[in-house]
């Protein structure tokens, strides 16, 4: 239904703020039921939300294109092509997402910024200059998150400093890229740009990259990144960024000694924070947490029971599939029996799309030991797994696989798969964990051949008591 309206008031069953995964899926579901729905998105470049426009899809498109290239060679033209084809891909998906809602007669898409007037009313300043008042029985806040820019001198003013969003539109390959942060977003970009041929340095404050992962898993990924030409400095505290002669100069300290590195682009990948400013949450009577997220209960209800918050803005895990599951929870509250809540969520996997990818689910060995659990652990290098020829067929034998199992119950507690296709294989482990399939059952199952999933035959046959 058409977007452009002059100052008016709309009465709706549901108003959704933000075109992200959870919000748009809920809007479509209620729209298809014939309910009156208003979707409010502040930018026409963000129909479909972060995932499609600046997150999962464009980054994985660039990763895919970079993986075909030889690292340590400079690929200027392939980079330009990758940026252009990724932009075309996201533009197509954005248009498709807009149409998905706009084609529904009972759904109105407003392009503008929403804020609360009172607990049931929003005011929307549209991009056409109109002000639309939306009064709704239910309101869903799905405003997402944005990169954190810490208060480091020069970070906000140096022109070479980029967020992950800016990097997607960087028209020319930076010869030298410095990445601040050795977490998931930072390492994904570091690996990708190294494949395109940038000289990449990662500055990580902690003692290891991916601080929450087991040291052997982190070390194996470090080796892979270093083999691809990425330089990683751990224990590095960034103290200042400045422009010097058309490049950025990044100062950092390691063990009290100051170092400086020059870069043509500096990526800030130091985490993402919920977007709540500009929403006038106080006028809606909606509370936030100490970390700035919209406070919700297990039903994703805010301090106003008819207002829900989905996706990154509620402070949960920052993944598209969590936002999607938030939609299922809210749908269950609004039109179902209310039984689906976040409390029933188990074994949520996640992936770092390096080459090969690192896929994780459940607890690490370190967490198991710290909490005093009696566990068995199997760890194998992919190159040593004789019965997994798939890795050799596709010439990707780098990596390591690790599984942590409860010694008493044979239940799988966690896994780290740093290997070819692990972003697919991890879903099998997560499914097993959710449905109580034991390690022995997974070990003795029948799998296709040659595939990476058959790794469980060998890996789970190597379970043993950890040495320390
Ligand atoms: C570089 C990067 C890579 C990622 N890779 C992955 C991945 O591989 N897999 C994965 O699962 N997740 C990934 N994520 C995370 C994933 O993209 C997010 O968790 C997910 O998109 C969050 O969805 P959401 O529902 O919270 O809302 P979002 O998709 O963030 O949408 C929020 C929308 O609200 C709009 N908005 C904000 N304020 C207002 C307002 N006041 N009025 C109107 N509109 C407003 C915004 O413009 C935005 O479009 C990645 C994220 C980034 C940044």
Coordinates of N, CA, C and O in Angstrom, one line a residue, residues 210-384:
X210 N 39.2 -13.6 19.4 CA 38.0 -14.4 19.9 C 38.2 -14.8 21.3 O 38.3 -16.0 21.6
X211 N 38.2 -13.8 22.2 CA 38.5 -14.0 23.6 C 37.7 -15.1 24.3 O 38.1 -15.7 25.2
X212 N 36.5 -15.3 23.8 CA 35.6 -16.3 24.5 C 35.8 -17.7 24.1 O 35.3 -18.7 24.7
X213 N 36.5 -17.9 22.9 CA 36.7 -19.3 22.4 C 37.9 -20.0 23.1 O 38.8 -19.3 23.7
X214 N 37.9 -21.3 23.0 CA 39.1 -22.0 23.6 C 40.4 -21.6 23.0 O 40.4 -21.3 21.7
X215 N 41.5 -21.6 23.7 CA 42.8 -21.1 23.2 C 43.2 -21.9 22.0 O 43.8 -21.3 21.0
X216 N 43.0 -23.2 22.0 CA 43.5 -24.0 20.8 C 42.7 -23.7 19.5 O 43.2 -23.7 18.4
X217 N 41.4 -23.4 19.7 CA 40.6 -23.0 18.5 C 41.0 -21.6 18.0 O 41.2 -21.4 16.8
X218 N 41.2 -20.7 19.0 CA 41.6 -19.3 18.6 C 43.0 -19.4 17.9 O 43.3 -18.7 16.9
X219 N 43.9 -20.2 18.5 CA 45.3 -20.3 17.9 C 45.3 -20.9 16.5 O 46.0 -20.5 15.6
X220 N 44.4 -21.9 16.3 CA 44.3 -22.5 14.9 C 43.8 -21.4 13.9 O 44.4 -21.3 12.8
X221 N 42.8 -20.7 14.3 CA 42.3 -19.6 13.4 C 43.4 -18.6 13.2 O 43.6 -18.1 12.1
X222 N 44.1 -18.2 14.2 CA 45.2 -17.3 14.1 C 46.2 -17.8 13.1 O 46.7 -17.0 12.2
X223 N 46.6 -19.0 13.1 CA 47.6 -19.6 12.1 C 47.0 -19.4 10.7 O 47.7 -19.1 9.8
X224 N 45.7 -19.7 10.6 CA 45.1 -19.7 9.2 C 45.1 -18.2 8.7 O 45.5 -18.0 7.6
X225 N 44.8 -17.3 9.6 CA 44.8 -15.9 9.2 C 46.2 -15.4 8.8 O 46.4 -14.7 7.8
X226 N 47.2 -15.8 9.7 CA 48.6 -15.4 9.4 C 49.1 -16.0 8.1 O 49.8 -15.4 7.3
X227 N 48.7 -17.3 7.8 CA 49.1 -17.9 6.6 C 48.5 -17.1 5.4 O 49.1 -17.2 4.3
X228 N 47.4 -16.4 5.6 CA 46.8 -15.6 4.5 C 47.3 -14.2 4.5 O 46.8 -13.3 3.9
X229 N 48.3 -13.9 5.3 CA 49.0 -12.6 5.3 C 48.5 -11.6 6.3 O 48.9 -10.5 6.3
X230 N 47.5 -12.0 7.2 CA 47.0 -11.1 8.2 C 48.0 -11.0 9.4 O 48.4 -12.0 9.9
X231 N 48.3 -9.8 9.7 CA 49.2 -9.6 10.9 C 48.2 -9.3 12.1 O 47.3 -8.5 12.0
X232 N 48.5 -10.1 13.2 CA 47.6 -9.9 14.4 C 48.4 -9.5 15.6 O 49.4 -10.1 15.9
X233 N 48.0 -8.4 16.2 CA 48.8 -7.9 17.4 C 47.8 -8.0 18.6 O 46.7 -7.3 18.6
X234 N 48.1 -8.9 19.5 CA 47.2 -9.0 20.7 C 47.8 -8.1 21.8 O 49.0 -7.7 21.8
X235 N 47.0 -7.9 22.9 CA 47.5 -7.1 24.0 C 47.7 -5.6 23.5 O 48.4 -4.9 24.1
X236 N 47.0 -5.2 22.5 CA 47.2 -3.9 21.9 C 46.1 -2.9 22.3 O 44.9 -3.1 22.0
X237 N 46.4 -1.9 23.0 CA 45.5 -0.9 23.4 C 45.6 0.3 22.5 O 46.6 1.0 22.5
X238 N 44.6 0.6 21.7 CA 44.6 1.7 20.8 C 44.5 3.0 21.5 O 43.5 3.2 22.3
X239 N 45.4 4.0 21.3 CA 45.4 5.2 22.1 C 44.9 6.4 21.3 O 44.4 7.4 21.9
X240 N 45.2 6.4 20.0 CA 44.8 7.6 19.2 C 44.8 7.2 17.7 O 45.6 6.3 17.3
X241 N 44.0 8.0 17.0 CA 44.0 7.8 15.5 C 44.1 9.3 15.0 O 43.5 10.2 15.5
X242 N 44.9 9.4 13.9 CA 45.0 10.8 13.3 C 45.3 10.7 11.9 O 45.7 9.6 11.4
X243 N 45.1 11.8 11.1 CA 45.4 11.7 9.7 C 46.8 12.3 9.5 O 47.2 13.3 10.2
X244 N 47.6 11.6 8.7 CA 49.0 12.1 8.4 C 49.3 11.8 7.0 O 49.4 10.6 6.6
X245 N 49.4 12.9 6.2 CA 49.8 12.7 4.8 C 48.9 11.9 4.0 O 49.3 11.0 3.2
X246 N 47.6 12.0 4.1 CA 46.6 11.3 3.3 C 46.3 9.9 3.8 O 45.5 9.2 3.2
X247 N 46.9 9.5 4.9 CA 46.6 8.2 5.5 C 46.3 8.3 6.9 O 46.5 9.4 7.5
X248 N 45.8 7.3 7.5 CA 45.6 7.3 9.0 C 46.8 6.8 9.7 O 47.5 5.9 9.2
X249 N 47.0 7.3 10.9 CA 48.1 6.9 11.7 C 47.4 6.4 13.0 O 46.8 7.2 13.7
X250 N 47.6 5.1 13.3 CA 47.0 4.5 14.5 C 48.1 4.3 15.5 O 49.0 3.5 15.3
X251 N 47.9 4.9 16.7 CA 48.9 4.7 17.8 C 48.3 3.6 18.8 O 47.1 3.7 19.1
X252 N 49.1 2.7 19.2 CA 48.7 1.7 20.2 C 49.8 1.4 21.1 O 51.0 1.5 20.8
X253 N 49.4 0.8 22.3 CA 50.4 0.4 23.2 C 50.4 -1.1 23.5 O 49.3 -1.7 23.6
X254 N 51.6 -1.7 23.5 CA 51.7 -3.1 23.9 C 52.7 -3.2 25.0 O 53.8 -2.7 24.8
X255 N 52.3 -3.7 26.2 CA 53.2 -3.8 27.3 C 53.9 -2.4 27.6 O 55.1 -2.4 27.9
X256 N 53.1 -1.4 27.5 CA 53.6 0.0 27.9 C 54.4 0.6 26.8 O 54.7 1.8 26.9
X257 N 54.8 -0.1 25.7 CA 55.5 0.6 24.6 C 54.6 1.1 23.6 O 53.6 0.4 23.2
X258 N 54.8 2.3 23.1 CA 53.9 2.9 22.0 C 54.4 2.5 20.6 O 55.6 2.6 20.3
X259 N 53.4 2.1 19.8 CA 53.7 1.8 18.4 C 52.8 2.6 17.5 O 51.7 3.0 18.0
X260 N 53.1 2.8 16.3 CA 52.3 3.5 15.3 C 52.2 2.7 14.0 O 53.2 2.1 13.6
X261 N 51.0 2.6 13.5 CA 50.9 1.9 12.2 C 50.1 2.8 11.2 O 49.2 3.5 11.7
X262 N 50.5 2.9 10.0 CA 49.8 3.7 9.0 C 48.8 2.8 8.2 O 49.1 1.6 7.9
X263 N 47.7 3.4 7.8 CA 46.7 2.6 7.1 C 45.9 3.5 6.2 O 45.8 4.7 6.4
X264 N 45.5 2.9 5.1 CA 44.6 3.7 4.1 C 43.2 3.6 4.5 O 42.3 4.4 4.1
X265 N 42.9 2.6 5.3 CA 41.5 2.5 5.9 C 41.7 1.9 7.3 O 42.5 1.0 7.5
X266 N 40.8 2.3 8.2 CA 40.8 1.8 9.6 C 39.4 1.4 9.9 O 38.5 2.2 9.8
X267 N 39.2 0.1 10.1 CA 37.9 -0.5 10.4 C 37.7 -0.5 11.9 O 38.5 -1.2 12.6
X268 N 36.6 0.1 12.4 CA 36.3 0.0 13.8 C 35.3 -1.1 14.0 O 34.2 -1.1 13.6
X269 N 35.8 -2.2 14.6 CA 34.9 -3.4 14.9 C 35.0 -3.7 16.3 O 35.5 -4.8 16.7
X270 N 34.5 -2.8 17.2 CA 34.6 -3.0 18.6 C 33.2 -3.2 19.3 O 33.0 -2.8 20.4
X271 N 32.3 -3.9 18.5 CA 31.0 -4.2 19.1 C 29.9 -3.3 18.6 O 30.2 -2.3 17.9
X272 N 28.7 -3.7 18.8 CA 27.5 -3.0 18.4 C 26.6 -2.7 19.6 O 26.5 -3.6 20.4
X273 N 25.9 -1.5 19.6 CA 25.1 -1.2 20.7 C 23.6 -1.0 20.2 O 23.4 -0.6 19.0
X274 N 22.6 -1.3 21.0 CA 21.2 -1.1 20.6 C 20.9 0.3 20.2 O 21.4 1.3 20.8
X275 N 20.0 0.5 19.2 CA 19.6 1.8 18.8 C 18.3 2.2 19.5 O 17.2 1.6 19.2
X276 N 18.4 3.1 20.5 CA 17.2 3.5 21.2 C 17.0 5.0 21.3 O 15.9 5.5 21.6
X277 N 18.1 5.7 20.9 CA 17.9 7.2 21.0 C 17.0 7.7 19.9 O 16.9 7.0 18.8
X278 N 16.3 8.8 20.1 CA 15.4 9.3 19.1 C 14.0 8.6 19.2 O 13.1 9.0 18.5
X279 N 13.9 7.6 20.0 CA 12.6 6.9 20.1 C 11.7 7.5 21.1 O 10.5 7.1 21.2
X280 N 12.2 8.3 22.0 CA 11.4 8.9 23.1 C 10.8 7.8 23.9 O 9.6 7.8 24.2
X281 N 11.6 6.8 24.3 CA 11.0 5.7 25.0 C 10.4 6.1 26.3 O 9.3 5.5 26.7
X282 N 10.9 7.1 26.9 CA 10.3 7.5 28.2 C 8.8 8.0 28.0 O 8.0 7.7 28.9
X283 N 8.6 8.6 26.9 CA 7.2 9.1 26.6 C 6.2 7.9 26.4 O 5.0 8.0 26.6
X284 N 6.8 6.7 26.0 CA 6.0 5.5 25.9 C 6.0 4.7 27.1 O 5.4 3.6 27.2
X285 N 6.7 5.2 28.2 CA 6.8 4.4 29.4 C 7.6 3.1 29.3 O 7.3 2.1 30.0
X286 N 8.6 3.2 28.4 CA 9.4 2.0 28.2 C 10.7 2.1 28.8 O 11.5 3.0 28.6
X287 N 11.1 1.0 29.5 CA 12.4 1.1 30.3 C 13.5 0.4 29.5 O 13.3 -0.4 28.6
X288 N 14.7 0.9 29.8 CA 15.9 0.3 29.2 C 16.8 -0.4 30.3 O 16.6 -0.1 31.5
X289 N 17.7 -1.2 29.8 CA 18.6 -1.9 30.8 C 19.8 -1.0 31.0 O 20.0 0.0 30.3
X290 N 20.7 -1.4 31.9 CA 21.9 -0.6 32.2 C 22.8 -0.6 31.0 O 23.7 0.2 30.8
X291 N 22.7 -1.6 30.0 CA 23.5 -1.6 28.8 C 22.8 -0.9 27.6 O 23.3 -1.0 26.5
X292 N 21.7 -0.2 27.9 CA 21.1 0.6 26.9 C 20.1 -0.1 26.0 O 19.6 0.4 25.0
X293 N 19.9 -1.4 26.3 CA 18.9 -2.2 25.4 C 17.5 -1.9 26.0 O 17.3 -1.5 27.1
X294 N 16.5 -2.2 25.1 CA 15.1 -2.1 25.6 C 14.9 -3.3 26.5 O 15.1 -4.5 26.1
X295 N 14.4 -3.1 27.7 CA 14.3 -4.2 28.7 C 13.1 -5.0 28.3 O 12.0 -4.5 28.1
X296 N 13.2 -6.4 28.2 CA 12.1 -7.2 27.9 C 12.1 -8.4 28.8 O 13.1 -8.8 29.4
X297 N 10.9 -9.1 28.9 CA 10.8 -10.3 29.7 C 10.9 -11.5 28.7 O 11.3 -11.3 27.5
X298 N 10.7 -12.7 29.2 CA 10.8 -13.9 28.3 C 9.8 -13.9 27.1 O 10.0 -14.7 26.2
X299 N 8.8 -13.2 27.3 CA 7.8 -13.1 26.2 C 8.1 -11.9 25.2 O 7.3 -11.6 24.3
X300 N 9.2 -11.3 25.5 CA 9.7 -10.1 24.8 C 8.8 -8.9 24.9 O 8.8 -8.0 24.1
X301 N 8.0 -8.9 26.1 CA 7.2 -7.7 26.4 C 8.1 -6.7 27.1 O 8.9 -7.1 27.9
X302 N 7.9 -5.4 26.8 CA 8.7 -4.4 27.5 C 7.9 -4.1 28.8 O 7.0 -4.7 29.1
X303 N 8.3 -2.9 29.4 CA 7.6 -2.5 30.6 C 6.1 -2.1 30.3 O 5.3 -1.9 31.2
X304 N 5.8 -2.0 29.0 CA 4.4 -1.8 28.6 C 4.0 -3.1 27.9 O 4.6 -3.5 26.9
X305 N 3.1 -3.9 28.5 CA 2.8 -5.3 28.1 C 2.4 -5.4 26.6 O 2.6 -6.4 26.0
X306 N 1.9 -4.3 26.0 CA 1.4 -4.4 24.6 C 2.6 -4.0 23.7 O 2.4 -4.0 22.5
X307 N 3.7 -3.6 24.2 CA 4.8 -3.2 23.4 C 5.9 -4.2 23.5 O 6.3 -4.6 24.6
X308 N 6.4 -4.7 22.4 CA 7.4 -5.8 22.3 C 8.7 -5.2 21.7 O 8.6 -4.2 21.0
X309 N 9.8 -5.9 22.0 CA 11.1 -5.5 21.4 C 11.7 -6.7 20.8 O 11.9 -7.7 21.5
X310 N 12.1 -6.7 19.5 CA 12.7 -7.9 18.8 C 14.0 -7.5 18.3 O 14.3 -6.3 17.9
X311 N 14.9 -8.5 18.1 CA 16.2 -8.3 17.5 C 17.2 -7.7 18.4 O 17.1 -7.6 19.6
X312 N 18.2 -7.1 17.7 CA 19.4 -6.5 18.5 C 19.0 -5.5 19.6 O 19.7 -5.4 20.6
X313 N 17.9 -4.8 19.4 CA 17.6 -3.7 20.3 C 17.2 -4.2 21.7 O 17.3 -3.5 22.7
X314 N 16.8 -5.5 21.8 CA 16.5 -6.0 23.1 C 17.7 -6.6 23.9 O 17.5 -7.2 24.9
X315 N 18.8 -6.5 23.3 CA 20.0 -6.9 24.0 C 20.4 -8.4 24.0 O 21.3 -8.8 24.6
X316 N 19.6 -9.1 23.2 CA 19.9 -10.6 23.0 C 21.1 -10.8 22.0 O 21.7 -9.8 21.6
X317 N 21.3 -12.1 21.7 CA 22.4 -12.3 20.7 C 22.1 -11.6 19.4 O 21.0 -11.6 18.9
X318 N 23.2 -11.1 18.8 CA 23.0 -10.2 17.6 C 23.1 -11.1 16.4 O 24.1 -11.1 15.7
X319 N 22.0 -11.8 16.1 CA 22.0 -12.6 14.9 C 20.6 -12.5 14.2 O 19.6 -12.3 14.9
X320 N 20.6 -12.6 12.9 CA 19.3 -12.5 12.2 C 18.4 -13.6 12.6 O 17.2 -13.3 12.7
X321 N 18.9 -14.8 12.8 CA 18.0 -15.9 13.2 C 17.4 -15.8 14.6 O 16.4 -16.4 14.9
X322 N 18.1 -15.0 15.4 CA 17.5 -14.7 16.7 C 16.4 -13.7 16.6 O 15.3 -13.8 17.2
X323 N 16.6 -12.7 15.7 CA 15.5 -11.7 15.4 C 14.3 -12.5 14.9 O 13.2 -12.2 15.2
X324 N 14.6 -13.5 14.0 CA 13.5 -14.3 13.4 C 12.8 -15.1 14.5 O 11.6 -15.2 14.6
X325 N 13.6 -15.6 15.4 CA 12.9 -16.4 16.5 C 12.2 -15.5 17.5 O 11.1 -15.9 18.0
X326 N 12.7 -14.2 17.6 CA 11.9 -13.3 18.4 C 10.5 -13.0 17.8 O 9.5 -12.9 18.5
X327 N 10.5 -13.0 16.5 CA 9.2 -12.9 15.8 C 8.2 -14.1 16.2 O 7.1 -13.8 16.5
X328 N 8.8 -15.3 16.2 CA 8.0 -16.4 16.6 C 7.4 -16.3 18.0 O 6.3 -16.6 18.3
X329 N 8.3 -15.7 18.9 CA 7.8 -15.5 20.3 C 6.7 -14.5 20.4 O 5.7 -14.7 21.0
X330 N 6.9 -13.4 19.7 CA 5.8 -12.3 19.7 C 4.6 -12.8 19.0 O 3.5 -12.6 19.5
X331 N 4.7 -13.5 17.9 CA 3.5 -14.0 17.2 C 2.7 -15.0 18.2 O 1.5 -14.9 18.3
X332 N 3.5 -15.8 18.9 CA 2.9 -16.7 19.9 C 2.1 -15.9 21.0 O 1.0 -16.3 21.4
X333 N 2.6 -14.7 21.4 CA 1.9 -13.9 22.4 C 0.7 -13.2 21.8 O -0.3 -13.1 22.4
X334 N 0.8 -12.7 20.5 CA -0.3 -11.9 20.0 C -1.4 -12.8 19.4 O -2.6 -12.5 19.7
X335 N -1.0 -13.8 18.7 CA -2.1 -14.6 18.0 C -2.1 -16.0 18.4 O -3.0 -16.8 18.0
X336 N -1.2 -16.5 19.2 CA -1.1 -17.9 19.6 C -1.5 -18.2 21.0 O -2.1 -17.3 21.6
X337 N -0.9 -19.3 21.5 CA -1.2 -19.6 22.9 C -0.2 -19.1 23.9 O -0.3 -19.4 25.1
X338 N 0.7 -18.3 23.4 CA 1.7 -17.7 24.3 C 2.8 -18.6 24.9 O 3.5 -18.2 25.7
X339 N 2.8 -19.8 24.4 CA 3.7 -20.8 25.0 C 5.2 -20.6 24.5 O 6.1 -21.1 25.2
X340 N 5.4 -20.0 23.4 CA 6.7 -19.8 22.9 C 7.4 -18.6 23.6 O 6.9 -17.5 23.5
X341 N 8.5 -18.8 24.2 CA 9.2 -17.7 24.9 C 10.7 -17.9 24.6 O 11.1 -18.9 24.1
X342 N 11.5 -16.9 25.1 CA 13.0 -17.1 24.9 C 13.5 -18.1 25.8 O 14.7 -18.5 25.6
X343 N 12.8 -18.4 26.9 CA 13.3 -19.4 27.9 C 13.5 -20.8 27.3 O 14.3 -21.6 27.8
X344 N 12.8 -21.1 26.2 CA 12.9 -22.4 25.6 C 13.9 -22.5 24.5 O 14.2 -23.5 23.9
X345 N 14.6 -21.4 24.3 CA 15.7 -21.4 23.3 C 16.9 -22.1 23.7 O 17.4 -21.8 24.8
X346 N 17.4 -23.1 22.9 CA 18.5 -23.8 23.3 C 19.5 -24.0 22.2 O 19.1 -24.1 21.0
X347 N 20.8 -24.2 22.5 CA 21.8 -24.6 21.5 C 21.7 -23.7 20.3 O 21.4 -24.1 19.2
X348 N 22.0 -22.4 20.5 CA 22.0 -21.5 19.3 C 23.4 -21.4 18.7 O 24.3 -21.0 19.4
X349 N 23.5 -21.9 17.5 CA 24.8 -21.9 16.8 C 25.2 -20.5 16.3 O 24.3 -19.7 16.1
X350 N 26.5 -20.3 16.0 CA 26.9 -19.1 15.3 C 28.2 -19.3 14.5 O 28.9 -20.3 14.8
X351 N 28.4 -18.5 13.6 CA 29.5 -18.7 12.6 C 30.3 -17.5 12.3 O 29.7 -16.4 12.2
X352 N 31.6 -17.7 12.3 CA 32.5 -16.6 11.8 C 32.9 -17.0 10.4 O 33.5 -18.1 10.2
X353 N 32.5 -16.2 9.4 CA 32.7 -16.7 8.0 C 34.1 -16.3 7.5 O 34.3 -15.5 6.6
X354 N 35.1 -16.9 8.1 CA 36.5 -16.8 7.6 C 36.6 -18.0 6.6 O 35.6 -18.7 6.3
X355 N 37.8 -18.2 6.0 CA 38.0 -19.3 5.1 C 39.0 -20.2 5.6 O 40.2 -19.9 5.6
X356 N 38.7 -21.4 6.2 CA 37.3 -21.9 6.3 C 36.6 -21.2 7.5 O 37.2 -20.6 8.3
X357 N 35.3 -21.4 7.5 CA 34.5 -20.8 8.6 C 34.7 -21.5 10.0 O 35.0 -22.7 10.0
X358 N 34.5 -20.7 11.0 CA 34.5 -21.2 12.4 C 33.0 -21.2 12.8 O 32.4 -20.2 13.0
X359 N 32.5 -22.4 13.1 CA 31.1 -22.6 13.6 C 31.1 -23.1 15.0 O 31.9 -24.0 15.3
X360 N 30.3 -22.5 15.8 CA 30.3 -22.8 17.2 C 28.9 -23.0 17.8 O 27.9 -22.5 17.3
X361 N 28.8 -23.9 18.8 CA 27.5 -24.0 19.5 C 27.8 -24.5 20.9 O 28.8 -25.2 21.1
X362 N 27.0 -24.1 21.9 CA 27.1 -24.6 23.2 C 28.4 -24.0 23.9 O 28.9 -23.0 23.6
X363 N 28.8 -24.8 24.9 CA 29.9 -24.3 25.8 C 31.3 -24.7 25.2 O 31.3 -25.7 24.5
X364 N 32.3 -24.0 25.7 CA 33.7 -24.4 25.3 C 34.2 -25.4 26.3 O 33.6 -25.5 27.4
X365 N 35.4 -25.9 26.0 CA 36.0 -26.8 27.0 C 36.4 -25.9 28.2 O 36.2 -26.4 29.4
X366 N 36.9 -24.7 28.0 CA 37.3 -23.9 29.1 C 36.1 -23.6 30.1 O 36.2 -23.7 31.3
X367 N 34.9 -23.3 29.5 CA 33.7 -23.1 30.3 C 33.3 -24.3 31.1 O 32.9 -24.3 32.2
X368 N 33.5 -25.5 30.4 CA 33.1 -26.7 31.1 C 34.0 -27.0 32.3 O 33.5 -27.3 33.4
X369 N 35.3 -26.8 32.1 CA 36.3 -27.0 33.2 C 36.0 -26.0 34.3 O 36.0 -26.3 35.5
X370 N 35.8 -24.7 33.9 CA 35.6 -23.6 34.9 C 34.4 -23.9 35.8 O 34.4 -23.6 37.0
X371 N 33.4 -24.5 35.2 CA 32.2 -24.8 36.0 C 32.2 -26.2 36.6 O 31.2 -26.6 37.2
X372 N 33.4 -26.8 36.6 CA 33.6 -28.1 37.3 C 32.8 -29.3 36.7 O 32.6 -30.3 37.3
X373 N 32.5 -29.2 35.4 CA 31.8 -30.3 34.8 C 32.7 -31.4 34.4 O 33.9 -31.2 34.0
X374 N 32.3 -32.7 34.5 CA 33.1 -33.8 34.2 C 32.8 -34.1 32.7 O 31.7 -34.5 32.3
X375 N 33.8 -33.8 31.8 CA 33.5 -33.9 30.4 C 34.6 -34.8 29.7 O 35.7 -35.0 30.2
X376 N 34.2 -35.2 28.5 CA 35.1 -35.8 27.5 C 35.2 -34.8 26.4 O 34.3 -34.2 26.0
X377 N 36.4 -34.8 25.8 CA 36.7 -33.8 24.7 C 37.4 -34.6 23.6 O 38.2 -35.4 23.8
X378 N 36.9 -34.3 22.3 CA 37.6 -34.8 21.2 C 38.1 -33.6 20.3 O 37.3 -32.7 20.1
X379 N 39.4 -33.6 20.0 CA 39.9 -32.5 19.2 C 40.7 -33.1 18.1 O 41.6 -33.9 18.3
X380 N 40.5 -32.8 16.8 CA 41.2 -33.3 15.7 C 41.5 -32.2 14.7 O 40.6 -31.4 14.4
X381 N 42.7 -32.2 14.1 CA 42.9 -31.4 13.0 C 42.3 -32.0 11.7 O 42.3 -33.2 11.5
X382 N 41.7 -31.1 10.9 CA 41.0 -31.6 9.7 C 42.0 -32.4 8.8 O 41.6 -33.4 8.3
X383 N 43.2 -31.9 8.7 CA 44.2 -32.6 7.9 C 44.5 -34.0 8.4 O 44.9 -34.8 7.6
X384 N 44.2 -34.3 9.6 CA 44.5 -35.6 10.2 C 43.3 -36.6 10.1 O 43.4 -37.7 10.5

